[in-house]
Short mmCIF file of C-alpha atoms in Angstrom, two decimals:
data_model
loop_
_atom_site.label_atom_id
_atom_site.label_comp_id
_atom_site.label_asym_id
_atom_site.label_seq_id
_atom_site.Cartn_x
_atom_site.Cartn_y
_atom_site.Cartn_z
CA PRO A 5 9.04 27.07 0.64
CA ALA A 6 10.86 29.19 3.19
CA GLN A 7 10.97 32.19 0.86
CA ALA A 8 9.28 32.66 -2.51
CA ASP A 9 9.02 35.79 -4.64
CA VAL A 10 6.81 35.33 -7.70
CA ARG A 11 7.56 37.86 -10.43
CA GLY A 12 6.05 38.88 -13.72
CA GLY A 13 6.69 36.91 -16.86
CA GLN A 14 7.10 33.25 -17.72
CA PHE A 15 9.76 30.78 -18.71
CA GLN A 16 8.83 28.37 -21.48
CA LEU A 17 10.21 24.89 -21.90
CA THR A 18 10.63 23.98 -25.58
CA ALA A 19 11.91 21.18 -27.75
CA ALA A 20 15.24 23.02 -27.90
CA SER A 21 15.63 23.20 -24.13
CA ARG A 22 18.53 21.35 -22.53
CA ILE A 23 19.43 20.37 -18.98
CA LEU A 24 22.94 21.53 -18.15
CA ALA A 25 24.70 20.17 -15.09
CA VAL A 26 28.16 19.72 -13.64
CA SER A 27 29.34 16.12 -13.91
CA ASN A 28 28.60 15.11 -10.31
CA LEU A 29 24.95 16.09 -10.79
CA LYS A 30 24.39 13.81 -13.76
CA ASN A 31 22.09 11.51 -11.78
CA GLU A 32 19.85 14.43 -10.83
CA ALA A 33 19.85 15.85 -14.35
CA GLN A 34 18.85 12.50 -15.82
CA LEU A 35 16.06 12.06 -13.27
CA LEU A 36 14.71 15.49 -14.17
CA ALA A 37 14.86 14.73 -17.88
CA ALA A 38 13.11 11.40 -17.32
CA ARG A 39 10.23 13.20 -15.60
CA LEU A 40 9.95 15.97 -18.21
CA ARG A 41 10.19 13.93 -21.41
CA PRO A 42 7.09 11.68 -21.37
CA ALA A 43 4.47 14.44 -21.12
CA THR A 44 6.27 17.05 -23.24
CA GLY A 45 7.75 14.75 -25.86
CA PHE A 46 10.83 17.02 -25.87
CA PRO A 47 14.31 15.40 -26.23
CA LEU A 48 15.75 17.51 -23.36
CA GLN A 49 19.38 16.56 -23.82
CA VAL A 50 21.48 16.32 -20.67
CA LYS A 51 24.82 18.06 -21.03
CA SER A 52 27.69 18.48 -18.59
CA GLY A 53 30.95 20.35 -18.51
CA LYS A 54 31.67 23.93 -19.53
CA LEU A 55 28.81 24.85 -21.82
CA LYS A 56 27.33 28.03 -23.16
CA ILE A 57 23.88 28.53 -21.65
CA SER A 58 21.16 29.19 -24.21
CA ASP A 59 17.68 30.56 -23.80
CA GLY A 60 15.28 27.85 -22.67
CA ASP A 61 17.85 25.83 -20.73
CA ILE A 62 17.54 24.43 -17.22
CA VAL A 63 20.80 24.76 -15.29
CA LEU A 64 21.88 22.75 -12.24
CA THR A 65 24.93 24.28 -10.60
CA PRO A 66 26.65 24.63 -7.22
CA ASN A 67 28.22 27.92 -8.34
CA GLY A 68 27.03 30.76 -6.15
CA ALA A 69 24.92 28.48 -3.96
CA ASP A 70 24.10 29.75 -0.47
CA ALA A 71 25.92 27.44 1.95
CA SER A 72 23.84 28.74 4.85
CA LEU A 73 20.86 26.81 3.48
CA GLY A 74 22.52 23.57 4.56
CA ALA A 75 22.91 20.17 2.96
CA GLU A 76 19.31 19.94 1.73
CA GLY A 77 18.67 23.59 0.88
CA TYR A 78 18.44 25.07 -2.62
CA GLU A 79 17.75 28.23 -4.57
CA LEU A 80 15.55 28.23 -7.66
CA SER A 81 15.66 31.21 -10.03
CA VAL A 82 13.21 31.27 -12.93
CA THR A 83 13.52 34.08 -15.47
CA THR A 84 12.06 34.47 -18.93
CA ASN A 85 15.30 33.05 -20.38
CA ARG A 86 16.14 30.09 -18.18
CA ALA A 87 15.62 28.20 -14.92
CA VAL A 88 18.62 27.85 -12.60
CA ILE A 89 18.82 25.66 -9.50
CA ARG A 90 21.71 26.26 -7.12
CA ALA A 91 22.63 23.96 -4.24
CA THR A 92 25.76 22.89 -2.44
CA THR A 93 24.80 19.19 -2.56
CA ALA A 94 23.04 16.78 -4.90
CA ALA A 95 20.25 16.37 -2.34
CA GLY A 96 19.54 20.09 -2.33
CA MET A 97 19.59 20.07 -6.11
CA PHE A 98 17.06 17.24 -6.15
CA TYR A 99 14.63 19.15 -3.93
CA GLY A 100 15.01 22.21 -6.13
CA MET A 101 14.06 20.03 -9.10
CA GLU A 102 10.92 18.85 -7.31
CA SER A 103 9.93 22.47 -6.74
CA LEU A 104 10.60 23.30 -10.38
CA LEU A 105 8.24 20.51 -11.45
CA GLN A 106 5.50 21.96 -9.26
CA LEU A 107 5.75 25.28 -11.14
CA LEU A 108 4.84 23.57 -14.43
CA PRO A 109 1.29 22.60 -15.46
CA GLN A 110 0.11 19.49 -13.60
CA GLU A 111 0.14 17.48 -16.84
CA ILE A 112 3.94 17.34 -16.54
CA PHE A 113 3.48 14.44 -14.12
CA SER A 114 1.83 12.26 -16.75
CA ASN A 115 3.72 9.36 -18.28
CA GLN A 116 1.80 9.87 -21.52
CA PRO A 117 2.16 12.67 -24.10
CA ALA A 118 0.01 15.68 -23.26
CA SER A 119 -1.00 17.76 -26.27
CA GLY A 120 -1.97 21.39 -26.41
CA ILE A 121 -0.09 22.36 -23.24
CA ALA A 122 2.07 25.44 -22.99
CA TRP A 123 4.94 24.20 -20.81
CA THR A 124 5.47 27.43 -18.93
CA MET A 125 6.33 28.30 -15.35
CA PRO A 126 6.07 31.67 -13.62
CA CYS A 127 9.21 33.67 -13.05
CA ALA A 128 10.18 33.37 -9.42
CA GLU A 129 13.02 33.50 -6.92
CA ILE A 130 12.85 30.73 -4.29
CA SER A 131 15.19 30.12 -1.37
CA ASP A 132 14.34 27.05 0.62
CA ALA A 133 15.57 24.51 3.16
CA PRO A 134 13.85 21.93 5.37
CA ARG A 135 13.14 22.41 9.05
CA PHE A 136 13.82 18.77 10.01
CA ALA A 137 16.44 16.28 8.84
CA TRP A 138 14.17 13.21 9.23
CA ARG A 139 11.10 13.35 6.99
CA GLY A 140 9.81 9.83 7.04
CA PHE A 141 7.24 7.36 5.85
CA MET A 142 6.91 3.77 7.07
CA LEU A 143 5.39 0.97 4.99
CA ASP A 144 4.54 -2.34 6.65
CA VAL A 145 5.22 -5.17 4.17
CA SER A 146 4.90 -7.96 6.73
CA ARG A 147 1.11 -8.10 6.96
CA HIS A 148 0.90 -7.94 3.15
CA PHE A 149 3.77 -8.27 0.72
CA PHE A 150 4.44 -5.55 -1.84
CA THR A 151 6.66 -6.17 -4.86
CA VAL A 152 9.90 -4.37 -5.63
CA ALA A 153 8.11 -2.42 -8.38
CA GLU A 154 5.40 -1.35 -5.93
CA VAL A 155 7.94 -0.27 -3.32
CA LYS A 156 9.67 1.81 -6.00
CA GLN A 157 6.37 3.53 -6.76
CA VAL A 158 6.06 4.44 -3.09
CA LEU A 159 9.61 5.81 -3.15
CA ASP A 160 8.81 7.94 -6.21
CA LEU A 161 5.81 9.43 -4.42
CA MET A 162 7.88 10.11 -1.31
CA ALA A 163 10.45 11.92 -3.46
CA LEU A 164 7.75 14.15 -4.92
CA TYR A 165 7.00 15.34 -1.38
CA LYS A 166 10.68 15.81 -0.46
CA LEU A 167 10.60 12.99 2.11
CA ASN A 168 14.00 11.48 2.75
CA THR A 169 13.56 8.44 5.03
CA PHE A 170 11.82 5.19 4.09
CA HIS A 171 11.18 3.02 7.15
CA TRP A 172 10.73 -0.50 5.75
CA HIS A 173 8.86 -2.71 8.23
CA LEU A 174 10.18 -6.04 6.97
CA VAL A 175 9.41 -8.36 9.88
CA ASP A 176 6.41 -9.06 12.10
CA ASP A 177 4.23 -11.92 13.29
CA GLN A 178 2.60 -12.40 9.90
CA GLY A 179 5.63 -12.53 7.65
CA TRP A 180 9.44 -12.40 7.39
CA ARG A 181 10.29 -10.56 4.17
CA ILE A 182 14.10 -10.32 3.95
CA GLN A 183 16.42 -13.09 2.80
CA ILE A 184 18.98 -14.07 5.43
CA LYS A 185 21.39 -16.52 3.80
CA LYS A 186 22.55 -18.11 7.06
CA TYR A 187 18.96 -18.94 8.03
CA PRO A 188 17.06 -19.93 4.87
CA LYS A 189 13.96 -21.10 6.75
CA LEU A 190 13.21 -17.50 7.69
CA THR A 191 11.89 -17.04 4.17
CA GLU A 192 11.16 -20.65 3.23
CA VAL A 193 8.77 -20.90 6.19
CA GLY A 194 8.40 -17.44 7.70
CA ALA A 195 7.53 -15.58 4.49
CA TRP A 196 4.35 -17.55 3.85
CA ARG A 197 1.01 -18.27 5.45
CA ASP A 198 -2.07 -20.24 4.49
CA ASP A 199 -4.34 -17.34 3.59
CA ILE A 200 -4.63 -13.57 3.37
CA GLY A 201 -6.11 -13.29 6.88
CA PHE A 202 -7.63 -10.26 8.63
CA GLY A 203 -11.05 -11.15 7.28
CA LEU A 204 -10.13 -9.83 3.84
CA ALA A 205 -11.32 -11.25 0.53
CA SER A 206 -8.71 -13.57 -0.96
CA ASN A 207 -8.80 -11.67 -4.27
CA SER A 208 -7.97 -8.31 -2.69
CA ALA A 209 -4.28 -9.11 -3.15
CA THR A 210 -2.18 -11.08 -5.62
CA ALA A 211 0.73 -12.18 -3.40
CA TYR A 212 0.25 -15.94 -3.82
CA ASP A 213 2.78 -18.53 -4.94
CA LYS A 214 2.07 -21.46 -7.25
CA HIS A 215 1.04 -23.58 -4.26
CA GLY A 216 -1.53 -21.02 -3.14
CA ARG A 217 0.48 -19.84 -0.16
CA TYR A 218 0.17 -16.14 0.67
CA GLY A 219 3.22 -13.95 1.15
CA GLY A 220 6.59 -13.37 -0.44
CA PHE A 221 10.02 -11.98 0.37
CA TYR A 222 12.85 -9.86 -0.99
CA THR A 223 16.11 -11.48 -1.99
CA GLN A 224 19.26 -9.68 -0.96
CA ARG A 225 19.60 -8.63 -4.59
CA ASP A 226 16.10 -7.11 -4.38
CA ILE A 227 17.05 -5.27 -1.22
CA ARG A 228 20.14 -3.76 -2.84
CA GLU A 229 18.06 -2.72 -5.86
CA VAL A 230 15.53 -0.90 -3.68
CA VAL A 231 18.24 0.74 -1.56
CA ALA A 232 20.02 2.01 -4.69
CA TYR A 233 16.75 3.24 -6.20
CA ALA A 234 15.98 5.12 -2.99
CA ALA A 235 19.49 6.57 -2.74
CA ALA A 236 19.23 8.00 -6.26
CA ARG A 237 16.21 9.94 -4.93
CA HIS A 238 18.05 10.94 -1.75
CA ILE A 239 15.99 8.63 0.42
CA THR A 240 17.64 6.58 3.16
CA VAL A 241 16.10 3.17 3.85
CA VAL A 242 15.78 2.18 7.51
CA PRO A 243 15.05 -1.55 7.91
CA GLU A 244 12.98 -2.79 10.82
CA ILE A 245 13.72 -6.26 12.20
CA GLU A 246 11.26 -6.73 15.08
CA MET A 247 12.43 -8.05 18.43
CA PRO A 248 11.90 -9.29 21.07
CA GLY A 249 8.16 -9.35 20.28
CA HIS A 250 6.20 -9.44 17.02
CA SER A 251 8.40 -12.33 15.93
CA SER A 252 6.07 -15.26 15.27
CA ALA A 253 7.22 -15.65 11.66
CA ALA A 254 10.86 -16.05 12.71
CA LEU A 255 10.02 -18.33 15.62
CA THR A 256 7.82 -20.55 13.48
CA ALA A 257 10.88 -21.11 11.30
CA TYR A 258 13.31 -21.46 14.26
CA PRO A 259 11.30 -22.46 17.36
CA GLN A 260 14.45 -23.17 19.38
CA PHE A 261 14.67 -19.45 20.16
CA VAL A 262 11.30 -19.20 21.93
CA CYS A 263 10.88 -19.94 25.65
CA ALA A 264 10.84 -23.72 26.12
CA HIS A 265 7.27 -23.99 27.44
CA ALA A 266 5.69 -21.67 24.86
CA LYS A 267 3.69 -22.79 21.87
CA ILE A 268 4.48 -20.86 18.71
CA VAL A 269 2.15 -21.06 15.73
CA MET A 270 2.22 -18.77 12.71
CA PRO A 271 -0.85 -16.51 12.45
CA GLY A 272 -3.25 -17.92 9.91
CA LYS A 273 -2.44 -21.51 10.87
CA GLY A 274 -4.59 -21.66 13.95
CA GLY A 275 -3.61 -22.12 17.59
CA VAL A 276 -1.90 -19.72 19.96
CA PHE A 277 1.13 -17.65 19.07
CA THR A 278 3.42 -15.69 21.31
CA GLY A 279 6.02 -14.28 18.97
CA VAL A 280 8.56 -13.37 21.68
CA TYR A 281 12.21 -14.44 21.72
CA CYS A 282 13.57 -16.11 24.82
CA ALA A 283 15.71 -13.54 26.63
CA GLY A 284 17.35 -16.15 28.82
CA ASN A 285 18.83 -18.20 25.98
CA ASP A 286 22.27 -17.07 24.79
CA ALA A 287 21.63 -18.81 21.48
CA THR A 288 18.89 -16.23 20.82
CA PHE A 289 21.49 -13.47 20.73
CA VAL A 290 23.84 -15.48 18.52
CA PHE A 291 20.96 -15.98 16.07
CA LEU A 292 19.94 -12.32 16.10
CA GLY A 293 23.55 -11.22 15.84
CA ASN A 294 23.97 -13.28 12.67
CA VAL A 295 20.72 -11.87 11.25
CA LEU A 296 21.74 -8.28 12.02
CA LYS A 297 25.17 -8.84 10.47
CA GLU A 298 23.54 -9.58 7.11
CA VAL A 299 21.02 -6.75 7.53
CA ALA A 300 23.77 -4.23 8.31
CA GLY A 301 25.60 -5.25 5.16
CA LEU A 302 22.56 -4.48 3.00
CA PHE A 303 21.61 -1.06 4.33
CA PRO A 304 24.24 1.70 4.26
CA GLY A 305 22.19 4.11 6.42
CA LYS A 306 22.95 4.98 10.02
CA TYR A 307 20.03 3.21 11.70
CA ILE A 308 18.65 -0.28 12.19
CA HIS A 309 15.16 -0.32 13.72
CA ILE A 310 14.59 -3.21 16.12
CA GLY A 311 10.94 -2.58 17.03
CA GLY A 312 10.78 -3.38 20.73
CA ASP A 313 7.06 -2.59 21.03
CA GLU A 314 4.12 -4.47 22.53
CA VAL A 315 6.19 -7.27 24.09
CA ASP A 316 4.05 -9.87 25.86
CA LYS A 317 6.21 -10.72 28.86
CA SER A 318 4.05 -13.57 30.17
CA ASN A 319 6.38 -16.14 28.57
CA TRP A 320 9.33 -14.63 30.39
CA LYS A 321 7.51 -14.81 33.72
CA ASN A 322 7.05 -18.55 33.27
CA CYS A 323 10.43 -19.34 31.70
CA ALA A 324 13.14 -20.79 33.94
CA GLU A 325 15.90 -19.48 31.69
CA CYS A 326 14.47 -15.94 31.63
CA GLN A 327 14.02 -15.93 35.39
CA ALA A 328 17.59 -17.16 35.81
CA ARG A 329 18.73 -14.28 33.59
CA ILE A 330 16.86 -11.77 35.77
CA LYS A 331 18.55 -13.15 38.87
CA ALA A 332 22.01 -13.40 37.35
CA GLU A 333 21.94 -9.82 35.99
CA GLY A 334 20.44 -8.34 39.16
CA LEU A 335 17.31 -7.17 37.34
CA LYS A 336 14.11 -6.20 39.15
CA ASP A 337 11.53 -7.61 36.78
CA GLU A 338 10.59 -8.45 33.18
CA LYS A 339 10.61 -4.77 32.19
CA GLU A 340 14.25 -4.59 33.12
CA LEU A 341 14.78 -7.87 31.29
CA GLN A 342 13.50 -6.17 28.15
CA ALA A 343 15.94 -3.30 28.73
CA TYR A 344 18.72 -5.88 29.13
CA PHE A 345 17.65 -7.48 25.84
CA ILE A 346 17.71 -4.11 24.03
CA ARG A 347 21.08 -3.13 25.49
CA ARG A 348 22.57 -6.42 24.37
CA ILE A 349 21.16 -5.98 20.87
CA GLU A 350 22.43 -2.39 20.86
CA LYS A 351 26.00 -3.66 21.29
CA ILE A 352 25.49 -6.03 18.35
CA VAL A 353 24.13 -3.19 16.19
CA GLU A 354 26.94 -0.83 17.17
CA ALA A 355 29.54 -3.47 16.42
CA ARG A 356 28.26 -3.31 12.83
CA GLY A 357 28.75 0.46 12.71
CA LYS A 358 25.05 1.26 13.09
CA ASN A 359 22.80 2.96 15.61
CA LEU A 360 19.78 1.27 17.17
CA ILE A 361 16.35 2.88 16.96
CA GLY A 362 13.13 1.48 18.39
CA TRP A 363 9.56 2.28 19.35
CA SER A 364 8.51 4.03 22.58
CA GLU A 365 8.58 0.81 24.62
CA ILE A 366 12.36 0.44 24.43
CA ARG A 367 12.41 2.99 27.28
CA GLU A 368 10.94 0.40 29.65
CA GLY A 369 13.49 -0.48 32.29
CA GLY A 370 15.89 2.21 31.02
CA LEU A 371 16.83 3.35 27.52
CA ALA A 372 19.97 1.85 26.03
CA PRO A 373 22.85 4.38 26.07
CA SER A 374 23.09 5.39 22.39
CA ALA A 375 19.64 4.30 21.22
CA ALA A 376 17.28 6.61 19.35
CA LEU A 377 13.56 6.58 20.05
CA MET A 378 10.61 6.57 17.69
CA ASP A 379 7.80 8.03 19.79
CA TRP A 380 4.36 6.65 19.01
CA ILE A 381 2.85 6.54 22.53
CA GLY A 382 5.04 8.95 24.48
CA GLY A 383 8.53 9.40 25.82
CA GLY A 384 9.89 11.55 23.03
CA ALA A 385 10.36 14.75 25.00
CA GLU A 386 11.86 12.94 27.98
CA SER A 387 14.26 10.99 25.76
CA ALA A 388 15.39 14.12 23.90
CA ALA A 389 15.94 15.90 27.24
CA SER A 390 18.19 13.03 28.33
CA GLY A 391 20.33 13.32 25.19
CA HIS A 392 18.74 10.71 22.91
CA ASP A 393 17.73 11.39 19.32
CA VAL A 394 13.99 11.16 18.70
CA VAL A 395 11.63 10.81 15.75
CA MET A 396 8.08 11.93 16.49
CA THR A 397 5.31 9.71 15.13
CA PRO A 398 2.37 9.95 17.56
CA THR A 399 -0.74 7.95 16.73
CA LYS A 400 -2.96 11.03 17.00
CA TYR A 401 -1.32 12.62 13.96
CA CYS A 402 0.78 10.02 12.14
CA TYR A 403 -1.00 6.66 11.91
CA PHE A 404 -2.21 6.42 8.34
CA ASP A 405 -3.89 3.06 8.95
CA TYR A 406 -6.65 5.03 10.72
CA TYR A 407 -9.90 5.91 8.99
CA GLN A 408 -10.12 9.21 7.15
CA SER A 409 -13.84 9.55 7.91
CA THR A 410 -16.22 8.86 10.77
CA ASN A 411 -18.49 7.21 8.19
CA HIS A 412 -16.73 3.86 8.05
CA ALA A 413 -19.22 2.46 5.53
CA ALA A 414 -17.99 4.99 2.96
CA GLU A 415 -14.32 4.04 3.43
CA PRO A 416 -12.14 0.99 2.82
CA LYS A 417 -11.89 -1.24 5.88
CA ALA A 418 -9.30 0.14 8.30
CA ILE A 419 -7.93 -0.79 11.70
CA GLY A 420 -10.03 1.87 13.46
CA GLY A 421 -9.43 5.36 14.77
CA PHE A 422 -9.99 8.62 12.92
CA LEU A 423 -7.21 10.68 11.36
CA PRO A 424 -8.52 13.37 9.00
CA LEU A 425 -6.26 15.53 6.87
CA GLU A 426 -6.48 18.55 9.15
CA SER A 427 -5.29 16.53 12.14
CA VAL A 428 -2.13 15.49 10.28
CA TYR A 429 -1.52 19.13 9.41
CA GLN A 430 -1.74 20.03 13.11
CA LEU A 431 1.25 17.86 14.03
CA GLU A 432 4.05 19.79 15.70
CA PRO A 433 7.10 17.51 15.90
CA MET A 434 8.93 19.72 18.39
CA PRO A 435 7.64 19.02 21.93
CA GLU A 436 6.26 22.24 23.38
CA LYS A 437 8.20 22.27 26.65
CA LEU A 438 11.51 20.87 25.39
CA ALA A 439 14.36 23.19 26.38
CA PRO A 440 16.19 24.81 23.43
CA GLU A 441 19.47 23.04 24.21
CA PHE A 442 17.83 19.65 23.56
CA GLN A 443 15.76 20.51 20.48
CA ALA A 444 18.46 19.33 18.08
CA HIS A 445 17.73 15.80 19.31
CA VAL A 446 14.28 15.93 17.66
CA LEU A 447 15.17 14.67 14.20
CA GLY A 448 11.73 15.15 12.65
CA GLY A 449 8.40 13.44 12.05
CA GLN A 450 7.18 10.31 10.31
CA ALA A 451 3.91 8.83 9.06
CA ASN A 452 3.30 5.11 9.56
CA LEU A 453 1.13 2.89 7.40
CA TRP A 454 0.43 -0.43 9.07
CA THR A 455 -1.20 -2.70 6.51
CA GLU A 456 -3.33 -5.26 8.35
CA TYR A 457 -6.31 -4.04 6.29
CA VAL A 458 -4.36 -2.56 3.36
CA PRO A 459 -3.61 -5.51 1.04
CA ASN A 460 -2.81 -3.76 -2.26
CA LEU A 461 -1.02 -0.73 -3.66
CA ARG A 462 -4.19 1.15 -4.70
CA GLN A 463 -5.32 1.08 -1.09
CA VAL A 464 -1.85 2.07 0.11
CA GLU A 465 -2.12 5.16 -2.09
CA TYR A 466 -5.61 5.94 -0.80
CA MET A 467 -4.38 5.83 2.79
CA MET A 468 -1.28 7.91 1.93
CA PHE A 469 -2.95 10.75 0.04
CA PRO A 470 -3.64 13.54 0.64
CA ARG A 471 -2.40 12.99 4.21
CA LEU A 472 1.23 12.51 3.18
CA GLY A 473 1.23 16.03 1.75
CA ALA A 474 0.26 17.38 5.16
CA LEU A 475 2.95 15.38 6.92
CA SER A 476 5.61 16.48 4.43
CA GLU A 477 4.75 20.15 4.89
CA VAL A 478 4.87 19.81 8.68
CA ASP A 479 8.34 18.27 8.41
CA TRP A 480 9.66 20.74 5.83
CA SER A 481 8.14 24.12 6.66
CA ARG A 482 8.38 26.41 9.66
CA PRO A 483 5.18 26.65 11.71
CA THR A 484 4.82 30.32 10.77
CA ALA A 485 4.74 29.38 7.08
CA ARG A 486 1.84 26.95 7.42
CA ASP A 487 -1.73 27.97 6.69
CA TRP A 488 -4.60 25.45 6.64
CA GLU A 489 -6.82 27.28 4.14
CA ASP A 490 -3.90 27.81 1.77
CA PHE A 491 -2.90 24.19 2.19
CA LYS A 492 -6.38 23.03 1.15
CA THR A 493 -6.16 25.15 -2.00
CA ARG A 494 -2.84 23.58 -2.90
CA THR A 495 -4.13 20.11 -2.04
CA ALA A 496 -6.90 20.55 -4.60
CA LEU A 497 -4.25 21.42 -7.21
CA ASN A 498 -2.17 18.47 -6.12
CA GLU A 499 -5.10 16.15 -6.83
CA LYS A 500 -4.64 17.03 -10.50
CA ARG A 501 -0.99 16.00 -10.29
CA LEU A 502 -1.97 12.69 -8.70
CA ASP A 503 -4.57 12.22 -11.44
CA ALA A 504 -1.87 12.76 -14.06
CA MET A 505 0.26 10.07 -12.42
CA GLY A 506 -2.65 7.65 -12.04
CA VAL A 507 -2.29 7.64 -8.25
CA ASN A 508 -5.28 6.75 -6.08
CA TYR A 509 -6.23 9.18 -3.30
CA ARG A 510 -9.07 10.27 -1.07
CA PRO A 511 -10.64 13.38 -2.69
CA LEU A 512 -10.60 16.53 -0.61
CA SER A 513 -14.28 17.01 -1.50
CA LYS A 514 -15.29 13.69 0.09
CA PRO A 515 -17.05 14.27 3.45
CA GLU A 516 -15.18 13.35 6.60
#
């Protein structure tokens, strides 16, 4: 935390303890009670309104909160009599609750009764607020499908680390995972493939239907359920609908939107696949506009992510319609055609009251006027300096699909690379030479977990932890507050919390 003063004495939670909260903090109070009850066995009644505070109570109140701490800041005061969290918003209150949990014995995170534990926390005065507004984690559910229950588990773990943005990679070559009612074949066809692929054992995942097809998708009801679950934990969900590349699943279902000469075959079914929408066909933009209309209606957050990365432009070079578009719009080449594509999609996104965000490559040919950039291979500093919002997610520090050891034989199969815990902790989201007047455009940092070789939740957890703890601290804390040796000590303690929750992780003691 930004400031913490540990004092003498302890506060003890007992069976008589209550959680007192003003009425608009009932959601937070109930979430706190739900976390405290299983391990303690205490009833922990939630009460609201004007109540007399008794010894042993936990109090959630905006009264006297320091407004200078901002929308996500909080103060936590623990005395021998009670624990009080003050915040001006429900989000700040939630983060104060997460800090309170960390002051209790690690067994508090168990979902089973823990006997013989003195449920005490040290007396302390904490004043805290995050450095960055965007503290993100991306999960790719296209390569392998994860159930609603599994996604909720990921959200719970994000909340523990005070992350507030869940980037949901719903669409790619290998699977279309979101129901679009106007285009049912997107999920009837695009959500399934013949086998697990990627050279993985077929039994390393369970996402098969009764016909043996591999995949799955979320209904719009599922999507709303996940979004609401995330919102209750103060997490915004950012959907990613890939375009113009990485779109084989969609184009297998609706091949009329690929360049006329191109062959499109879903990965896992053999043949050649291109996965790039035709930029010269106006019907492509009608189709994507209809898709984005339904997407925008499901996600109340500010951003829709449209990908924009790794676009194979060879189809466009050989497509009469794309070449005609280049000529008609006065474009120089296929790079500018991609910029034209993104600008046109940006107008569609903005018409739905959203902002477009995409990967580094959306800068090619000129960045769309109001677009935000997610920097994985460069361009973040330049984009921020030109007035665009930026999220920093460089591969060197943020790609959790990379190995955690140079000894690959001792690790689960991964895509390659090497990203040890210390490297994640060395991330500095703020570009070094960015002028102060543009620094507000750097929204924060994000970890990405691409899942080509991560087919089940246990492996997702192993790739997330302990690295997600490092990423969360980089996003939350000031650089002057970070200390690698101290972080390792706290990571060892955090392993006990993960053990209590039954979460898989890579032990700190395991050689890199």
